């Protein structure tokens, strides 16, 4: 179980606990439950790499305490 911090750069930081074998789509659903935004409207990225929904956190080498960028489409 790892904790990921997502910052939307608008003043909101979301902390989500998930497993390393969860997909980005699963992470979006957890973030959507906390923020009240629909999962389809969420984009997660790191620098200029937009993370795809079907790839796992382990494949993207997301570790405990790592910060990602959260955008709303």
CSV table of N, CA and C in Angstrom, one decimal:
chain,number,residue,atom,x,y,z
A,1,UNK,N,0.9,-1.2,0.0
A,1,UNK,CA,0.0,0.0,0.0
A,1,UNK,C,0.9,1.2,0.0
A,2,UNK,N,0.7,2.1,-1.0
A,2,UNK,CA,1.4,3.4,-1.1
A,2,UNK,C,0.5,4.5,-1.0
A,3,UNK,N,1.1,5.7,-0.7
A,3,UNK,CA,0.3,6.9,-0.6
A,3,UNK,C,0.8,7.9,-1.7
A,4,UNK,N,0.0,8.4,-2.6
A,4,UNK,CA,0.3,9.3,-3.7
A,4,UNK,C,-0.3,10.6,-3.4
A,5,UNK,N,0.5,11.7,-3.6
A,5,UNK,CA,0.0,13.0,-3.4
A,5,UNK,C,-0.2,13.7,-4.8
A,6,UNK,N,-1.4,14.2,-5.0
A,6,UNK,CA,-1.8,14.8,-6.3
A,6,UNK,C,-2.0,16.3,-6.0
A,7,UNK,N,-1.4,17.2,-6.7
A,7,UNK,CA,-1.5,18.6,-6.6
A,7,UNK,C,-2.1,19.2,-7.8
A,8,UNK,N,-3.3,19.9,-7.7
A,8,UNK,CA,-3.9,20.4,-8.9
A,8,UNK,C,-3.4,21.9,-9.2
A,9,UNK,N,-2.5,22.4,-8.4
A,9,UNK,CA,-1.9,23.7,-8.6
A,9,UNK,C,-2.9,24.8,-8.5
A,10,UNK,N,-4.1,24.5,-7.9
A,10,UNK,CA,-5.1,25.5,-7.6
A,10,UNK,C,-5.3,25.6,-6.1
A,11,UNK,N,-4.4,25.0,-5.3
A,11,UNK,CA,-4.5,25.1,-3.9
A,11,UNK,C,-5.0,23.8,-3.3
A,12,UNK,N,-5.3,22.8,-4.0
A,12,UNK,CA,-5.8,21.6,-3.5
A,12,UNK,C,-4.8,20.4,-3.7
A,13,UNK,N,-4.5,19.8,-2.6
A,13,UNK,CA,-3.6,18.6,-2.6
A,13,UNK,C,-4.5,17.4,-2.1
A,14,UNK,N,-4.4,16.4,-2.9
A,14,UNK,CA,-5.2,15.2,-2.5
A,14,UNK,C,-4.2,14.0,-2.2
A,15,UNK,N,-4.4,13.4,-1.1
A,15,UNK,CA,-3.6,12.2,-0.7
A,15,UNK,C,-4.5,11.0,-0.9
A,16,UNK,N,-3.9,10.0,-1.7
A,16,UNK,CA,-4.7,8.8,-2.0
A,16,UNK,C,-3.8,7.6,-1.6
A,17,UNK,N,-4.4,6.6,-0.9
A,17,UNK,CA,-3.8,5.4,-0.6
A,17,UNK,C,-4.2,4.3,-1.7
A,18,UNK,N,-3.3,3.7,-2.3
A,18,UNK,CA,-3.6,2.7,-3.3
A,18,UNK,C,-2.4,1.7,-3.4
A,19,UNK,N,-2.6,0.6,-4.2
A,19,UNK,CA,-1.6,-0.4,-4.4
A,19,UNK,C,-0.8,-0.1,-5.6
A,20,UNK,N,0.5,-0.6,-5.6
A,20,UNK,CA,1.3,-0.4,-6.8
A,20,UNK,C,0.8,-1.1,-8.0
A,21,UNK,N,0.0,-2.1,-7.9
A,21,UNK,CA,-0.5,-2.8,-9.0
A,21,UNK,C,-1.8,-2.3,-9.5
A,22,UNK,N,-2.3,-1.2,-8.9
A,22,UNK,CA,-3.5,-0.5,-9.4
A,22,UNK,C,-3.1,0.3,-10.7
A,23,UNK,N,-4.1,0.4,-11.6
A,23,UNK,CA,-3.9,1.2,-12.8
A,23,UNK,C,-4.1,2.7,-12.5
A,24,UNK,N,-3.7,3.5,-13.5
A,24,UNK,CA,-4.0,4.9,-13.4
A,24,UNK,C,-5.5,5.2,-13.4
A,25,UNK,N,-6.3,4.4,-14.1
A,25,UNK,CA,-7.7,4.5,-14.1
A,25,UNK,C,-8.3,4.3,-12.7
A,26,UNK,N,-7.7,3.3,-12.0
A,26,UNK,CA,-8.2,3.1,-10.6
A,26,UNK,C,-7.8,4.2,-9.7
A,27,UNK,N,-6.7,4.8,-9.9
A,27,UNK,CA,-6.2,6.0,-9.1
A,27,UNK,C,-7.2,7.2,-9.4
A,28,UNK,N,-7.6,7.3,-10.7
A,28,UNK,CA,-8.5,8.4,-11.0
A,28,UNK,C,-9.8,8.3,-10.3
A,29,UNK,N,-10.3,7.0,-10.2
A,29,UNK,CA,-11.6,6.8,-9.5
A,29,UNK,C,-11.5,7.1,-8.0
A,30,UNK,N,-10.3,6.8,-7.4
A,30,UNK,CA,-10.1,7.1,-6.0
A,30,UNK,C,-10.1,8.7,-5.8
A,31,UNK,N,-9.4,9.3,-6.7
A,31,UNK,CA,-9.3,10.8,-6.6
A,31,UNK,C,-10.7,11.4,-6.9
A,32,UNK,N,-11.4,10.9,-7.8
A,32,UNK,CA,-12.7,11.4,-8.1
A,32,UNK,C,-13.7,11.3,-6.9
A,33,UNK,N,-13.5,10.2,-6.1
A,33,UNK,CA,-14.3,10.0,-4.9
A,33,UNK,C,-14.0,11.0,-3.9
A,34,UNK,N,-12.7,11.4,-3.8
A,34,UNK,CA,-12.4,12.4,-2.8
A,34,UNK,C,-12.7,13.9,-3.2
A,35,UNK,N,-12.5,14.2,-4.5
A,35,UNK,CA,-12.7,15.5,-5.0
A,35,UNK,C,-14.1,15.9,-5.4
A,36,UNK,N,-14.9,14.8,-5.8
A,36,UNK,CA,-16.2,15.1,-6.3
A,36,UNK,C,-16.3,15.4,-7.8
A,37,UNK,N,-15.2,15.2,-8.4
A,37,UNK,CA,-15.1,15.3,-9.9
A,37,UNK,C,-15.2,14.0,-10.6
A,38,UNK,N,-15.8,14.0,-11.8
A,38,UNK,CA,-15.9,12.7,-12.5
A,38,UNK,C,-14.5,12.2,-12.9
A,39,UNK,N,-14.3,10.9,-12.9
A,39,UNK,CA,-13.0,10.3,-13.2
A,39,UNK,C,-12.6,10.6,-14.7
A,40,UNK,N,-13.6,10.7,-15.6
A,40,UNK,CA,-13.3,10.9,-17.0
A,40,UNK,C,-12.7,12.3,-17.2
A,41,UNK,N,-13.0,13.3,-16.3
A,41,UNK,CA,-12.5,14.6,-16.4
A,41,UNK,C,-11.2,14.9,-15.7
A,42,UNK,N,-10.6,13.8,-15.2
A,42,UNK,CA,-9.3,14.0,-14.5
A,42,UNK,C,-8.1,13.6,-15.4
A,43,UNK,N,-7.1,14.3,-15.4
A,43,UNK,CA,-5.8,14.0,-16.1
A,43,UNK,C,-4.7,14.0,-15.1
A,44,UNK,N,-3.9,12.9,-15.1
A,44,UNK,CA,-2.8,12.8,-14.2
A,44,UNK,C,-1.5,12.8,-15.0
A,45,UNK,N,-0.6,13.6,-14.6
A,45,UNK,CA,0.7,13.7,-15.4
A,45,UNK,C,1.8,14.0,-14.4
A,46,UNK,N,3.0,13.8,-14.9
A,46,UNK,CA,4.3,14.2,-14.3
A,46,UNK,C,5.1,14.9,-15.3
A,47,UNK,N,5.4,16.2,-15.1
A,47,UNK,CA,6.1,17.0,-16.0
A,47,UNK,C,5.2,17.1,-17.3
A,48,UNK,N,5.7,16.6,-18.4
A,48,UNK,CA,4.9,16.6,-19.7
A,48,UNK,C,4.4,15.2,-20.1
A,49,UNK,N,4.6,14.2,-19.2
A,49,UNK,CA,4.1,12.9,-19.5
A,49,UNK,C,2.7,12.7,-19.0
A,50,UNK,N,1.8,12.5,-19.9
A,50,UNK,CA,0.4,12.3,-19.5
A,50,UNK,C,0.2,10.8,-19.3
A,51,UNK,N,-0.2,10.4,-18.1
A,51,UNK,CA,-0.3,9.0,-17.7
A,51,UNK,C,-1.6,8.3,-18.3
A,52,UNK,N,-1.4,7.2,-18.9
A,52,UNK,CA,-2.5,6.5,-19.6
A,52,UNK,C,-3.3,5.6,-18.6
A,53,UNK,N,-4.6,5.4,-18.8
A,53,UNK,CA,-5.4,4.8,-17.8
A,53,UNK,C,-5.1,3.3,-17.6
A,54,UNK,N,-4.7,2.6,-18.6
A,54,UNK,CA,-4.5,1.1,-18.5
A,54,UNK,C,-3.2,0.7,-18.0
A,55,UNK,N,-2.3,1.6,-17.7
A,55,UNK,CA,-0.9,1.2,-17.2
A,55,UNK,C,-0.9,1.3,-15.7
A,56,UNK,N,-0.2,0.4,-15.1
A,56,UNK,CA,-0.1,0.4,-13.6
A,56,UNK,C,0.8,1.4,-13.0
A,57,UNK,N,0.7,1.7,-11.8
A,57,UNK,CA,1.6,2.6,-11.1
A,57,UNK,C,3.0,2.1,-11.0
A,58,UNK,N,3.1,0.8,-10.9
A,58,UNK,CA,4.4,0.2,-10.8
A,58,UNK,C,5.2,0.4,-12.2
A,59,UNK,N,4.5,0.3,-13.3
A,59,UNK,CA,5.1,0.5,-14.6
A,59,UNK,C,5.6,1.9,-14.8
A,60,UNK,N,4.9,2.9,-14.2
A,60,UNK,CA,5.3,4.3,-14.2
A,60,UNK,C,6.3,4.6,-13.1
A,61,UNK,N,6.6,3.6,-12.3
A,61,UNK,CA,7.6,3.7,-11.2
A,61,UNK,C,7.1,4.8,-10.2
A,62,UNK,N,5.8,4.7,-9.8
A,62,UNK,CA,5.2,5.6,-8.8
A,62,UNK,C,5.5,5.0,-7.5
A,63,UNK,N,6.1,5.7,-6.5
A,63,UNK,CA,6.5,5.1,-5.3
A,63,UNK,C,5.7,5.9,-4.1
A,64,UNK,N,5.9,5.4,-2.9
A,64,UNK,CA,5.2,5.9,-1.7
A,64,UNK,C,5.6,7.4,-1.5
A,65,UNK,N,4.7,8.3,-1.4
A,65,UNK,CA,4.9,9.7,-1.1
A,65,UNK,C,5.2,10.5,-2.3
A,66,UNK,N,5.1,9.9,-3.5
A,66,UNK,CA,5.4,10.6,-4.7
A,66,UNK,C,4.3,11.6,-5.1
A,67,UNK,N,4.7,12.7,-5.6
A,67,UNK,CA,3.8,13.8,-6.0
A,67,UNK,C,3.5,13.8,-7.5
A,68,UNK,N,2.3,13.8,-7.9
A,68,UNK,CA,1.9,13.9,-9.3
A,68,UNK,C,1.0,15.1,-9.5
A,69,UNK,N,0.9,15.5,-10.8
A,69,UNK,CA,0.1,16.7,-11.1
A,69,UNK,C,-1.3,16.3,-11.5
A,70,UNK,N,-2.3,17.0,-11.1
A,70,UNK,CA,-3.7,16.7,-11.3
A,70,UNK,C,-4.3,17.8,-12.1
A,71,UNK,N,-4.9,17.5,-13.2
A,71,UNK,CA,-5.6,18.5,-14.1
A,71,UNK,C,-7.0,18.1,-14.3
A,72,UNK,N,-7.9,19.1,-14.6
A,72,UNK,CA,-9.3,18.8,-14.9
A,72,UNK,C,-9.5,19.2,-16.3
A,73,UNK,N,-10.0,18.2,-17.1
A,73,UNK,CA,-10.4,18.5,-18.5
A,73,UNK,C,-11.8,19.0,-18.7
